[in-house]
Short mmCIF file of C-alpha atoms and ligand atoms in Angstrom, two decimals:
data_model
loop_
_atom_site.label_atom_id
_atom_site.label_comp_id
_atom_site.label_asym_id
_atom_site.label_seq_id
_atom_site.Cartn_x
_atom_site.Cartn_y
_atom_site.Cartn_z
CA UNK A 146 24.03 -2.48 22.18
CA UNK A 147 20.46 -1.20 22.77
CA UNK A 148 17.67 -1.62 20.86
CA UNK A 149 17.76 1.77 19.84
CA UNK A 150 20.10 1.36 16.50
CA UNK A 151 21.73 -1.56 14.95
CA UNK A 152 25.83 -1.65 15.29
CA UNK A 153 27.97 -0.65 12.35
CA UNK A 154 30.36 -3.77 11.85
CA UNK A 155 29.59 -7.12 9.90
CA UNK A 156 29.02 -10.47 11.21
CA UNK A 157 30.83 -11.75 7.94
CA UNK A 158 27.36 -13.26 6.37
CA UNK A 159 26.90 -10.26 4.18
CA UNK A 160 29.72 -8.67 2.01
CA UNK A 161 27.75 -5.59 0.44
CA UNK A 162 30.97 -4.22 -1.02
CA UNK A 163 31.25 -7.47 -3.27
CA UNK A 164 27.73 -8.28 -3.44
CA UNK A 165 27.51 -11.69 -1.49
CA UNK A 166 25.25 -13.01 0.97
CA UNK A 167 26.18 -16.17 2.71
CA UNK A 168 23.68 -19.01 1.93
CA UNK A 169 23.79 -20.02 5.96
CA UNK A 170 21.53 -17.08 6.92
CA UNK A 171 18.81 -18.52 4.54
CA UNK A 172 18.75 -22.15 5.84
CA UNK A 173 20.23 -21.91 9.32
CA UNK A 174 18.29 -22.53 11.93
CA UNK A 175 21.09 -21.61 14.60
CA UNK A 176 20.90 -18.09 12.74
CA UNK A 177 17.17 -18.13 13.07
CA UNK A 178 17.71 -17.89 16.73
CA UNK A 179 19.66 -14.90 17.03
CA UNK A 180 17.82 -13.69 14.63
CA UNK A 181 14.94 -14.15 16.92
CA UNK A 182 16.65 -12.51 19.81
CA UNK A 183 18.53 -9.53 17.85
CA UNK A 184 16.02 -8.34 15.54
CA UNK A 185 12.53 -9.84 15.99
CA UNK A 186 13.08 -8.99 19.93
CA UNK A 187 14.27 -5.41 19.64
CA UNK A 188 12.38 -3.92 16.40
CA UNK A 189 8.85 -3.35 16.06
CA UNK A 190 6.56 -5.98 14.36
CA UNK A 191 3.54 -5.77 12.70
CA UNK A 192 0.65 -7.20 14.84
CA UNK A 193 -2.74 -6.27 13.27
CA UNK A 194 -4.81 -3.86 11.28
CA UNK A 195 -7.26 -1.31 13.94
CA UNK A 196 -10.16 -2.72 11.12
CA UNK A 197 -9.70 -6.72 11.98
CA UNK A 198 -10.77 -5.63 15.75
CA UNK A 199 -13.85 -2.62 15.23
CA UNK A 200 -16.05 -4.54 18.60
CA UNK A 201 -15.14 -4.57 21.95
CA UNK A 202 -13.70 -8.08 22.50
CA UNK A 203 -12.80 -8.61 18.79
CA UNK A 204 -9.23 -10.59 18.76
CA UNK A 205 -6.69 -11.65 16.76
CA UNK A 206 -3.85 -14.72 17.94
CA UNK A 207 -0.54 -13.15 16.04
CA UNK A 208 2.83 -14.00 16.24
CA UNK A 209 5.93 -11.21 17.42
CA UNK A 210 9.29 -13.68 16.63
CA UNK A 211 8.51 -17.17 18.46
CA UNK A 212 6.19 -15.95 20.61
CA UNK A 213 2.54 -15.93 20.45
CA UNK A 214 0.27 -13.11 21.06
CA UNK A 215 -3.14 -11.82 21.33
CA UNK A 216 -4.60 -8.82 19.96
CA UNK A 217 -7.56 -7.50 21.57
CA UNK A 218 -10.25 -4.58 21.83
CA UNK A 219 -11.19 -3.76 25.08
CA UNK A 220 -14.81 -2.27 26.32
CA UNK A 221 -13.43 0.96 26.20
CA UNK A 222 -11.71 1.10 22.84
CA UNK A 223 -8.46 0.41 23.92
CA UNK A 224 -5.84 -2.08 21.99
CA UNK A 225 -3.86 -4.38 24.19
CA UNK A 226 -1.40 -7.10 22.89
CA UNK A 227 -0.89 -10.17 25.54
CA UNK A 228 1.69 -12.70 25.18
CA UNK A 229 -0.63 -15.61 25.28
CA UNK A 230 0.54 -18.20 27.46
CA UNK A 231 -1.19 -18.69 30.95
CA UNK A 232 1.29 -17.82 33.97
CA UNK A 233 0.38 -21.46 35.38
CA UNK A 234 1.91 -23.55 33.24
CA UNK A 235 2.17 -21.65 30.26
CA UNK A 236 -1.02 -23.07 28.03
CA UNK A 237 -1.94 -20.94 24.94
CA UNK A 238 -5.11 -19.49 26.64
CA UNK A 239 -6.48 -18.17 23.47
CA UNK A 240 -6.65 -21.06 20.50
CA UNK A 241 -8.65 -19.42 18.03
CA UNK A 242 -7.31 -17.57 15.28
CA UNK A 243 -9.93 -14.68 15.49
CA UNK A 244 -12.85 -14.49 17.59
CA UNK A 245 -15.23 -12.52 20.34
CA UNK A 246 -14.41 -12.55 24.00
CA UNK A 247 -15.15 -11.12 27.19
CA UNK A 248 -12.63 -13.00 29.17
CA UNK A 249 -9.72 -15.61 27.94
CA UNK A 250 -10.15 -18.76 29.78
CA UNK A 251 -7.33 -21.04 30.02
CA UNK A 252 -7.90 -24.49 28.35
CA UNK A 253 -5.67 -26.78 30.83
CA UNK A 254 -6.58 -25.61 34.81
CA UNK A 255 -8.96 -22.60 34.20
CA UNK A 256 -7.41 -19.60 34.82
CA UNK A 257 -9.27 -16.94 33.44
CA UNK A 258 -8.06 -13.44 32.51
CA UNK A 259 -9.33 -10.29 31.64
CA UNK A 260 -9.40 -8.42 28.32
CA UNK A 261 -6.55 -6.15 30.01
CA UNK A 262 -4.63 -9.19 30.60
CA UNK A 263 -5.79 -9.35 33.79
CA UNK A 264 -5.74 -12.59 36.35
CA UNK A 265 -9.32 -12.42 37.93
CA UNK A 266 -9.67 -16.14 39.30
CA UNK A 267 -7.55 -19.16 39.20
CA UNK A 268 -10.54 -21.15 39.97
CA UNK A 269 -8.68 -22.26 43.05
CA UNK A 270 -8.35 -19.06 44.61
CA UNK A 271 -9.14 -20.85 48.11
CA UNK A 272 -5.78 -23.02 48.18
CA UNK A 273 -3.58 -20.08 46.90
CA UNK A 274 -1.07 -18.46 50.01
CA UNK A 275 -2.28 -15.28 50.89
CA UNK A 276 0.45 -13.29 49.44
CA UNK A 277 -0.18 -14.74 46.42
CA UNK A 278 -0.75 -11.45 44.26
CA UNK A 279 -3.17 -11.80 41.58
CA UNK A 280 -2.27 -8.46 40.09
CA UNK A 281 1.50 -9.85 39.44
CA UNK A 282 0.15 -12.29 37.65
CA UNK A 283 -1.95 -11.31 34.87
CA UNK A 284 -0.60 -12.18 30.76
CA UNK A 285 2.16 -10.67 30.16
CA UNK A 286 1.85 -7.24 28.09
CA UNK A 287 3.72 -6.22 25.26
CA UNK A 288 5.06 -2.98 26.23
CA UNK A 289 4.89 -0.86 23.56
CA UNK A 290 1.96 -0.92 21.23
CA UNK A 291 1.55 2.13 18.75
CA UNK A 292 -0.61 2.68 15.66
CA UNK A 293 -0.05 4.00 12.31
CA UNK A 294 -2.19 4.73 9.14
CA UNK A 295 -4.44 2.02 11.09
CA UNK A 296 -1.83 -0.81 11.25
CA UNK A 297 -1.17 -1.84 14.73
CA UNK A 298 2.76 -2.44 15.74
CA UNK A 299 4.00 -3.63 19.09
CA UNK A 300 7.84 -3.95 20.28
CA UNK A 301 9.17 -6.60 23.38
CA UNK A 302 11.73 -3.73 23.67
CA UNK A 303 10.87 -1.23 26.33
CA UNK A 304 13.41 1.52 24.99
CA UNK A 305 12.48 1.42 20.58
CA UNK A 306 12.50 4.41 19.17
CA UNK A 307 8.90 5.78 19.03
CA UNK A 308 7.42 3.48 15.78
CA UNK A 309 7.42 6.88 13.56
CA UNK A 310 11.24 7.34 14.02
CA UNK A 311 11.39 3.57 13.13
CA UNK A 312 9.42 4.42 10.08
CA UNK A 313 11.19 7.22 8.98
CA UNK A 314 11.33 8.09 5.30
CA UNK A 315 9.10 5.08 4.03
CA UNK A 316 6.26 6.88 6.03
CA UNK A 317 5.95 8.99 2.68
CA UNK A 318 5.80 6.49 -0.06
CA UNK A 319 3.70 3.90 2.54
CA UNK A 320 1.45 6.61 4.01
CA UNK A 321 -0.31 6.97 0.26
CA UNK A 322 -0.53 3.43 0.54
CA UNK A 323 -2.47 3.04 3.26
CA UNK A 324 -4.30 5.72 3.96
CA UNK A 325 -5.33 8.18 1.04
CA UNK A 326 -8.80 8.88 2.19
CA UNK A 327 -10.51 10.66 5.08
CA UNK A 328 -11.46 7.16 6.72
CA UNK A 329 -8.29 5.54 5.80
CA UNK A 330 -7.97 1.98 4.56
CA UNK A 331 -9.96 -1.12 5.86
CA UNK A 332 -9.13 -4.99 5.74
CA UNK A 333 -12.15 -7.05 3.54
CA UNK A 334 -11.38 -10.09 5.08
CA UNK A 335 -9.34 -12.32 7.45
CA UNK A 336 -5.98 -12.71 5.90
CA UNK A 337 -4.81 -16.06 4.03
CA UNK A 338 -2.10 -18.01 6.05
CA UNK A 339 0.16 -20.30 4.39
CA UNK A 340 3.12 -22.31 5.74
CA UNK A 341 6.20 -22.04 2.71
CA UNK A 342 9.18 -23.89 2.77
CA UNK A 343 11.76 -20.70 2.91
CA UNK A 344 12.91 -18.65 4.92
CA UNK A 345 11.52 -15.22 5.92
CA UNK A 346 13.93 -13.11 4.16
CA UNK A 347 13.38 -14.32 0.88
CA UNK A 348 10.25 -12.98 1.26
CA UNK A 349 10.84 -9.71 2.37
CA UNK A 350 13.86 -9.48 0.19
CA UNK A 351 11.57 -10.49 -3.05
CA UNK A 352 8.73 -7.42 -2.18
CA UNK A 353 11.56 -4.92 -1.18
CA UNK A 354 12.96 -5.12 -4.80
CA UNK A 355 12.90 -8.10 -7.36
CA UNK A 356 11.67 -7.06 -10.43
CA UNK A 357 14.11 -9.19 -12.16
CA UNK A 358 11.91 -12.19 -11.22
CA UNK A 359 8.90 -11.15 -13.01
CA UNK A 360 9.28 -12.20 -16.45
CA UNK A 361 10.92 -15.33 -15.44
CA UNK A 362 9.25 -16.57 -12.71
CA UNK A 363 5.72 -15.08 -13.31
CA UNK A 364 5.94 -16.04 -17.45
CA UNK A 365 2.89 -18.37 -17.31
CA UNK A 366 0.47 -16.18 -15.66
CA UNK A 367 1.82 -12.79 -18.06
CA UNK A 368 1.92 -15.25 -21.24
CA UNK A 369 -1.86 -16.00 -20.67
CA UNK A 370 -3.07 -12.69 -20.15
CA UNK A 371 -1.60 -10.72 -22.75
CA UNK A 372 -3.65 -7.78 -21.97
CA UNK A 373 -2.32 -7.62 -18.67
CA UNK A 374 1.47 -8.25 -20.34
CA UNK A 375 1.08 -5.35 -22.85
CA UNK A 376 -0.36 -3.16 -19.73
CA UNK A 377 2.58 -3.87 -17.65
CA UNK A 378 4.99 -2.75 -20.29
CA UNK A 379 7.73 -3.95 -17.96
CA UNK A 380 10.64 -3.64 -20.51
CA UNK A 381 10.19 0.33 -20.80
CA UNK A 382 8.94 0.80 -17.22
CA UNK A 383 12.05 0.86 -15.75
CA UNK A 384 12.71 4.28 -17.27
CA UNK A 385 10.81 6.43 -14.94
CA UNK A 386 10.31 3.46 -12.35
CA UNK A 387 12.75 3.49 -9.63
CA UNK A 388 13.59 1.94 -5.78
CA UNK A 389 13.90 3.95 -2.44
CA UNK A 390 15.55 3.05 0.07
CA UNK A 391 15.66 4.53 3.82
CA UNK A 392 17.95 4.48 6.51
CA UNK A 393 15.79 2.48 8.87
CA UNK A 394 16.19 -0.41 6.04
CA UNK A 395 12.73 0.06 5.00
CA UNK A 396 12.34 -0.06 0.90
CA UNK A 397 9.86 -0.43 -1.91
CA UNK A 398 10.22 -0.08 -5.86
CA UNK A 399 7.41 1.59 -7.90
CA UNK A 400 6.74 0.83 -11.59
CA UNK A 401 4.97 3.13 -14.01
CA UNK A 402 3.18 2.54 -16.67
CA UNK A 403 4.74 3.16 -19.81
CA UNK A 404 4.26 5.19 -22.67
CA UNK A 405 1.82 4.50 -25.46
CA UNK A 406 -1.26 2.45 -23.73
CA UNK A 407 -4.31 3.07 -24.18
CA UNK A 408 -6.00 5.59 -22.58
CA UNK A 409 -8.27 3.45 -20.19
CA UNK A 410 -5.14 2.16 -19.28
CA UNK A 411 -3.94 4.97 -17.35
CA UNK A 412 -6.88 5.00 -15.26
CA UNK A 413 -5.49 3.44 -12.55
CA UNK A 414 -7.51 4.13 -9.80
CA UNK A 415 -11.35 4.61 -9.40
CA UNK A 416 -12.61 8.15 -10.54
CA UNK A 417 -15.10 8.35 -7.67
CA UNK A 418 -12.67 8.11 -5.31
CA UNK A 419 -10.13 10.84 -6.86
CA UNK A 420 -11.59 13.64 -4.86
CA UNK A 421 -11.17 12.05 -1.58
CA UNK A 422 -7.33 11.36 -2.27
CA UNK A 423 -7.29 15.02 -3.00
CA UNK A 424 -8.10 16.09 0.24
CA UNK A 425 -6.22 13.66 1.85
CA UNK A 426 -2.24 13.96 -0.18
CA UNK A 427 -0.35 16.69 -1.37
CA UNK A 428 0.65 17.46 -4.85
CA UNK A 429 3.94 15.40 -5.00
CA UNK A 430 1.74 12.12 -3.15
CA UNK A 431 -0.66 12.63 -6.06
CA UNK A 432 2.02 12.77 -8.58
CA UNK A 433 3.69 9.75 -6.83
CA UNK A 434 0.37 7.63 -7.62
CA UNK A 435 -0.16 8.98 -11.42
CA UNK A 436 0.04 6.20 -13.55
CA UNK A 437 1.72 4.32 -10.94
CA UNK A 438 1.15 0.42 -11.40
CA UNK A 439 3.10 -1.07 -8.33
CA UNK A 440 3.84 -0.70 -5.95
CA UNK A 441 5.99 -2.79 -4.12
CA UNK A 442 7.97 -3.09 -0.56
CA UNK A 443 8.92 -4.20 2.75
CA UNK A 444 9.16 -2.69 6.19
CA UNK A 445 12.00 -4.15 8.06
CA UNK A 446 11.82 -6.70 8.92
CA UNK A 447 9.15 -8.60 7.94
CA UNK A 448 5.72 -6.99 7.14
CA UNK A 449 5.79 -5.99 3.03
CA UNK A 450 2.91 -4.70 0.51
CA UNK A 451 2.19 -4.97 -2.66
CA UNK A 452 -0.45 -2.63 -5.03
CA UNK A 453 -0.65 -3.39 -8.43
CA UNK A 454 -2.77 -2.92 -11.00
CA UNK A 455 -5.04 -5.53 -12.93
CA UNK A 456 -7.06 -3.53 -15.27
CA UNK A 457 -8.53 -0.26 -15.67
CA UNK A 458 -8.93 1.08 -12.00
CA UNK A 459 -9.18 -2.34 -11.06
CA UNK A 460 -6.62 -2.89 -8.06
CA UNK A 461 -4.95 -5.35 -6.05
CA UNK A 462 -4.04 -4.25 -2.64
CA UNK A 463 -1.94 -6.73 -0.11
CA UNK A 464 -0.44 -6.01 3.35
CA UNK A 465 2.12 -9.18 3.42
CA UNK A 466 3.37 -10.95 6.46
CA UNK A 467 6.27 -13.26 6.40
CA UNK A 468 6.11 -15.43 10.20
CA UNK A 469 9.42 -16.99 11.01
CA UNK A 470 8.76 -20.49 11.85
CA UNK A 471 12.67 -22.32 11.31
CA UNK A 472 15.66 -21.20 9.32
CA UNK A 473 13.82 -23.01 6.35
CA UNK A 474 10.02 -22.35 7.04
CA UNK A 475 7.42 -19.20 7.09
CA UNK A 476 4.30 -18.66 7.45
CA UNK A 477 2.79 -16.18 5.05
CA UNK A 478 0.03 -13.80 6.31
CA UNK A 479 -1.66 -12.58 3.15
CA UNK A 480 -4.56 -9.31 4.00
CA UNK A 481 -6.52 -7.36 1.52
CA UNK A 482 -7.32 -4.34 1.79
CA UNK A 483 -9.48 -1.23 0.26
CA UNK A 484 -10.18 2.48 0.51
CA UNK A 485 -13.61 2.61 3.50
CA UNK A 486 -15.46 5.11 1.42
CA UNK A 487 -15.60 2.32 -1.53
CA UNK A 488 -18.20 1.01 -2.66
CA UNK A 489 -19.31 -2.13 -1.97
CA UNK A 490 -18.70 -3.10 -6.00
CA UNK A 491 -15.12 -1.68 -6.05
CA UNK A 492 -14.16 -3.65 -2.74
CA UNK A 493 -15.72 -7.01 -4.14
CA UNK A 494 -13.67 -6.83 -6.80
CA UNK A 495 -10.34 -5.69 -5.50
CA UNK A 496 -11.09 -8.62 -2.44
CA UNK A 497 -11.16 -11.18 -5.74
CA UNK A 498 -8.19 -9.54 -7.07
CA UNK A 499 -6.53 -9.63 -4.35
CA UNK A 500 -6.88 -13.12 -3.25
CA UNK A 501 -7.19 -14.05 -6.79
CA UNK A 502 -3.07 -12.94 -7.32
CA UNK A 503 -2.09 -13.23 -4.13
CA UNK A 504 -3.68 -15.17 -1.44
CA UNK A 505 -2.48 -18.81 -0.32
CA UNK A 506 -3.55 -20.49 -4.65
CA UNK A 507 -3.14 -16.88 -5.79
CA UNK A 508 -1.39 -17.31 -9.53
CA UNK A 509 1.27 -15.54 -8.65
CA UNK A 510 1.66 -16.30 -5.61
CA UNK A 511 2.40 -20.14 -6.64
CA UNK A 512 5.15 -19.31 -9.02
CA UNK A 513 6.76 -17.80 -6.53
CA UNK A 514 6.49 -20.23 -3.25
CA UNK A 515 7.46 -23.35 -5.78
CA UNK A 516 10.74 -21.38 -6.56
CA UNK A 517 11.35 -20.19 -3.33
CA UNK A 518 11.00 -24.15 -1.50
CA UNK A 519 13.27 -24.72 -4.58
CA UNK A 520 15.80 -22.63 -3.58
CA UNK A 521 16.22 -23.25 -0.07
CA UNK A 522 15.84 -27.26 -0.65
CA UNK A 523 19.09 -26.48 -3.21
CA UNK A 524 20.66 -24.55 -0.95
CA UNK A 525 20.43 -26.66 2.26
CA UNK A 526 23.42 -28.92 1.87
CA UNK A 527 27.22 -28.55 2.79
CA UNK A 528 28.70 -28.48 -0.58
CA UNK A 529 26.29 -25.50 -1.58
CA UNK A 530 26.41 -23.48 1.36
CA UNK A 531 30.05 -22.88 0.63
CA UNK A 532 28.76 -20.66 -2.58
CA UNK A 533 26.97 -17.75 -1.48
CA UNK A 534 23.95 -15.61 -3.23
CA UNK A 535 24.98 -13.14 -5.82
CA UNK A 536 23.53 -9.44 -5.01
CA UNK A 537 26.42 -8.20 -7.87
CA UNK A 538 23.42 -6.16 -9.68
CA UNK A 539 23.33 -3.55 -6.95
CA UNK A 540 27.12 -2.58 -7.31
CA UNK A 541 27.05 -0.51 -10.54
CA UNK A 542 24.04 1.45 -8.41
CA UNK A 543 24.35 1.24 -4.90
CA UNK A 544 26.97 4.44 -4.43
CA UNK A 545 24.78 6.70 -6.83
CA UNK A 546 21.72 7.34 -5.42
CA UNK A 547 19.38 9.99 -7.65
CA UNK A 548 21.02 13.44 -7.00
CA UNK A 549 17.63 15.55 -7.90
CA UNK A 550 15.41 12.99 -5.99
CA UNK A 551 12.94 15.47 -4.67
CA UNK A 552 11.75 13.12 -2.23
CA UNK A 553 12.37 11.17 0.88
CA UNK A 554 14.93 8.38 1.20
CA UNK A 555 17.50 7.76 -1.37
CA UNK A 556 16.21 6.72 -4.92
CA UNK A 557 18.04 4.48 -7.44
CA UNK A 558 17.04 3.73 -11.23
CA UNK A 559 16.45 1.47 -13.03
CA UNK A 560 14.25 -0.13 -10.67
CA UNK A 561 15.57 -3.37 -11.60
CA UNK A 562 18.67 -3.75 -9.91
CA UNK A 563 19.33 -5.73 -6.70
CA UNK A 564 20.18 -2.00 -4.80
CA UNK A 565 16.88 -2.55 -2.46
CA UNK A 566 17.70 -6.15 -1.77
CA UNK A 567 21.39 -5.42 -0.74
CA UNK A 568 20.62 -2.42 1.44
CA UNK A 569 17.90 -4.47 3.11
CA UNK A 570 20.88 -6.98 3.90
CA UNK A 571 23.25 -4.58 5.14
CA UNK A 572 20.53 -3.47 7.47
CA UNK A 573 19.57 -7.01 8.84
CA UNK A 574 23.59 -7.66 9.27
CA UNK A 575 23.99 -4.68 11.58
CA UNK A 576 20.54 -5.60 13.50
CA UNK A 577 22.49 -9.07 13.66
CA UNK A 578 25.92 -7.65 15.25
CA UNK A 579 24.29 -6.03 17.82
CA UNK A 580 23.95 -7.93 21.23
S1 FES B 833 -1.78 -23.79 32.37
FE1 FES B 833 -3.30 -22.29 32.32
S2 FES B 833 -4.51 -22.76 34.02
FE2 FES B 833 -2.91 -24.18 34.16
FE1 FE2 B 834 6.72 -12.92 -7.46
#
């Protein structure tokens, strides 16, 4: 199989046509592994936002599956992405998480590399042979690199599809998302890492479609701001709220406000900034935002986002990484992000909103990690692992897509079904056939 398209039979972990996912793929680490090699190998994977890296030298340490990687800037602009461990003996030669450099030096013997990856000494260049071919030794590049909307993607796989292919139909929904301005988006700060005790999918499964968990698992937060509650008008949402899903196995779910709010409450974005989203979308990308208040999904197979609204015009705006560390642990990458043109007021308070909901104590964000450690704790055990998860929501849905969707990808109501979270499964099982 190449890395061009996932295969079309199961691996027996997911049965969509019943609505079961085996509990193994959430806790196994042996399935972590291939998962490593099949998917996080072969697809492309968020690295970095253009904005974390605006000065020659600017870098960011990332991580593409297992293996580390550094982002960098070079003197002329350019974007490289080096796997970052030295060709001697392998040392991380870059330790910090973020930083300014003009060369990476390697911690343990010295050798020192360029920006471009580069080997220029090994500060023993006098007892090397004379074949020795510093040029053949440099970091090792990840081959393809490619930008969109300002987020930076790389792939291990030589032959991916080019990353707008990839993207497909989720380009339309995402693309309003992150860039609805001349300048495009920027990121106000370094992102929030975590370390949760789950695995990866649960958090890409949760952004690409789980609005049943909200008034369970978020009650505390809703119950004390009943403002925000009545806003969110969850219960009649659903109506005109729906999923999409795409055939790259790419989703999101957007909830609109519902009828009968106050008027300030369907101001959802900042007036000031209206004009430039009107040069920037279309009619039906304008209508897509009106009186939107999430926004919610995941690009397979691990980078979601999140906007929602917290008040009149007031907006939280996440780019969401979920880092595979073991079959039962993630690390959570948590950026925020606003429109460049904004002022400095309006990105102040969408950074505290942000972080504020949903960085590493965000209140939401704690309901949801406590659950999710929970879970896989529960799960992790012989006995339970013979009952897999329940996806039955999705079945009444998943075979009628919305026939007058006028849009990209395939659209399901009510938004609260499981349709999004199934799909996304079907999607990882055929990534995880392929070999
Ligand atoms: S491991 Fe990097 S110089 Fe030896
Ligand atoms: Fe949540």
């Amino acid at each position: 199989m190449s890395s061009q398209s996932p295969a079309s039979s199961s691996t027996g972990w997911v049965d969509v046509k019943r609505g079961l996912v085996s509990r193994d793929i959430f806790v196994s680490d042996d399935v972590w592994r291939l998962e490593m090699e099949r998917i996080f190998d072969r697809t492309w994977i968020f690295l970095a936002h253009e904005t974390e890296l605006p000065q020659p030298g600017d870098f960011v340490s990332r991580n593409m599956g297992q293996a580390p990687v550094v982002v960098v800037r070079d003197g002329d602009g350019t974007i490289h992405a080096l796997l970052n461990s030295c060709r001697h003996r392998g040392s991380r030669v870059c330790r910090a998480d973020s930083g300014n450099a003009r060369h990476f030096v390697c911690p343990y013997h010295g050798w020192t590399y360029e920006r471009s990856g580069r080997l220029v000494t090994t500060t023993f260049d006098k007892h090397f042979p004379k074949e020795f071919d510093f040029s053949e030794h440099g970091l090792a590049r990840v081959p393809r690199l490619e930008l969109y909307k300002g987020l930076i993607f790389g792939s291990w796989a030589p032959d991916v599809v080019p990353l707008a292919d990839y993207l497909g139909d989720i380009d339309w929904y995402i693309g309003p998302f992150l860039s609805r301005s001349p300048k495009g988006m920027e990121v106000l700060a370094p992102p929030h890492r975590w370390r949760a005790k789950a695995n990866w999918k649960v958090g890409a499964l949760n952004f690409v479609g789980d609005s049943q968990h909200i008034l369970t698992t978020h009650v505390g937060p809703l119950t004390l701001d009943p403002v925000r509650a009545a806003r969110a008008g969850f219960a009649t949402a659903a109506e005109n709220s729906f999923q999409v899903v795409t055939d790259q196995g790419h989703g999101c779910t957007l909830t609109y406000l519902a009828p009968g709010l106050p008027d300030d409450a369907y101001q959802t974005h900042p007036r000031d900034l209206e004009p430039l989203y009107r040069q920037t979308l279309n009619a039906d990308q304008l209508q897509l935002l009106t009186r939107l208040r999430v926004i919610v999904g995941t690009i397979f197979p691990n980078l979601s986002f999140i906007e929602t609204q917290v008040g009149p015009a007031q907006k939280a705006i996440i780019i969401r990484q979920w880092q595979p560390v073991s079959g039962t642990e993630m690390e959570v990458l948590s950026w925020v992000l606003a429109e460049k043109e904004a002022s400095q007021e309006y990105k102040d308070t969408v950074l505290r909103n942000g972080f504020h909901n949903f960085g590493a104590a965000g209140v939401f964000e704690q309901d949801d990690m406590e659950l999710w450690a929970s879970a896989t704790h529960a799960s992790n055990n012989p006995i339970s692992r013979r009952f897999p998860y329940s996806f039955h929501t999705a079945l009444p849905y998943i075979n009628k897509p919305e026939k007058d969707h006028k849009w990209p990808g395939r659209a399901f109501k009510p938004a609260d079904t499981e349709v999004a979270q199934l799909e996304f499964m079907r999607h990882w099982d055929r990534w995880m056939q392929s070999n």
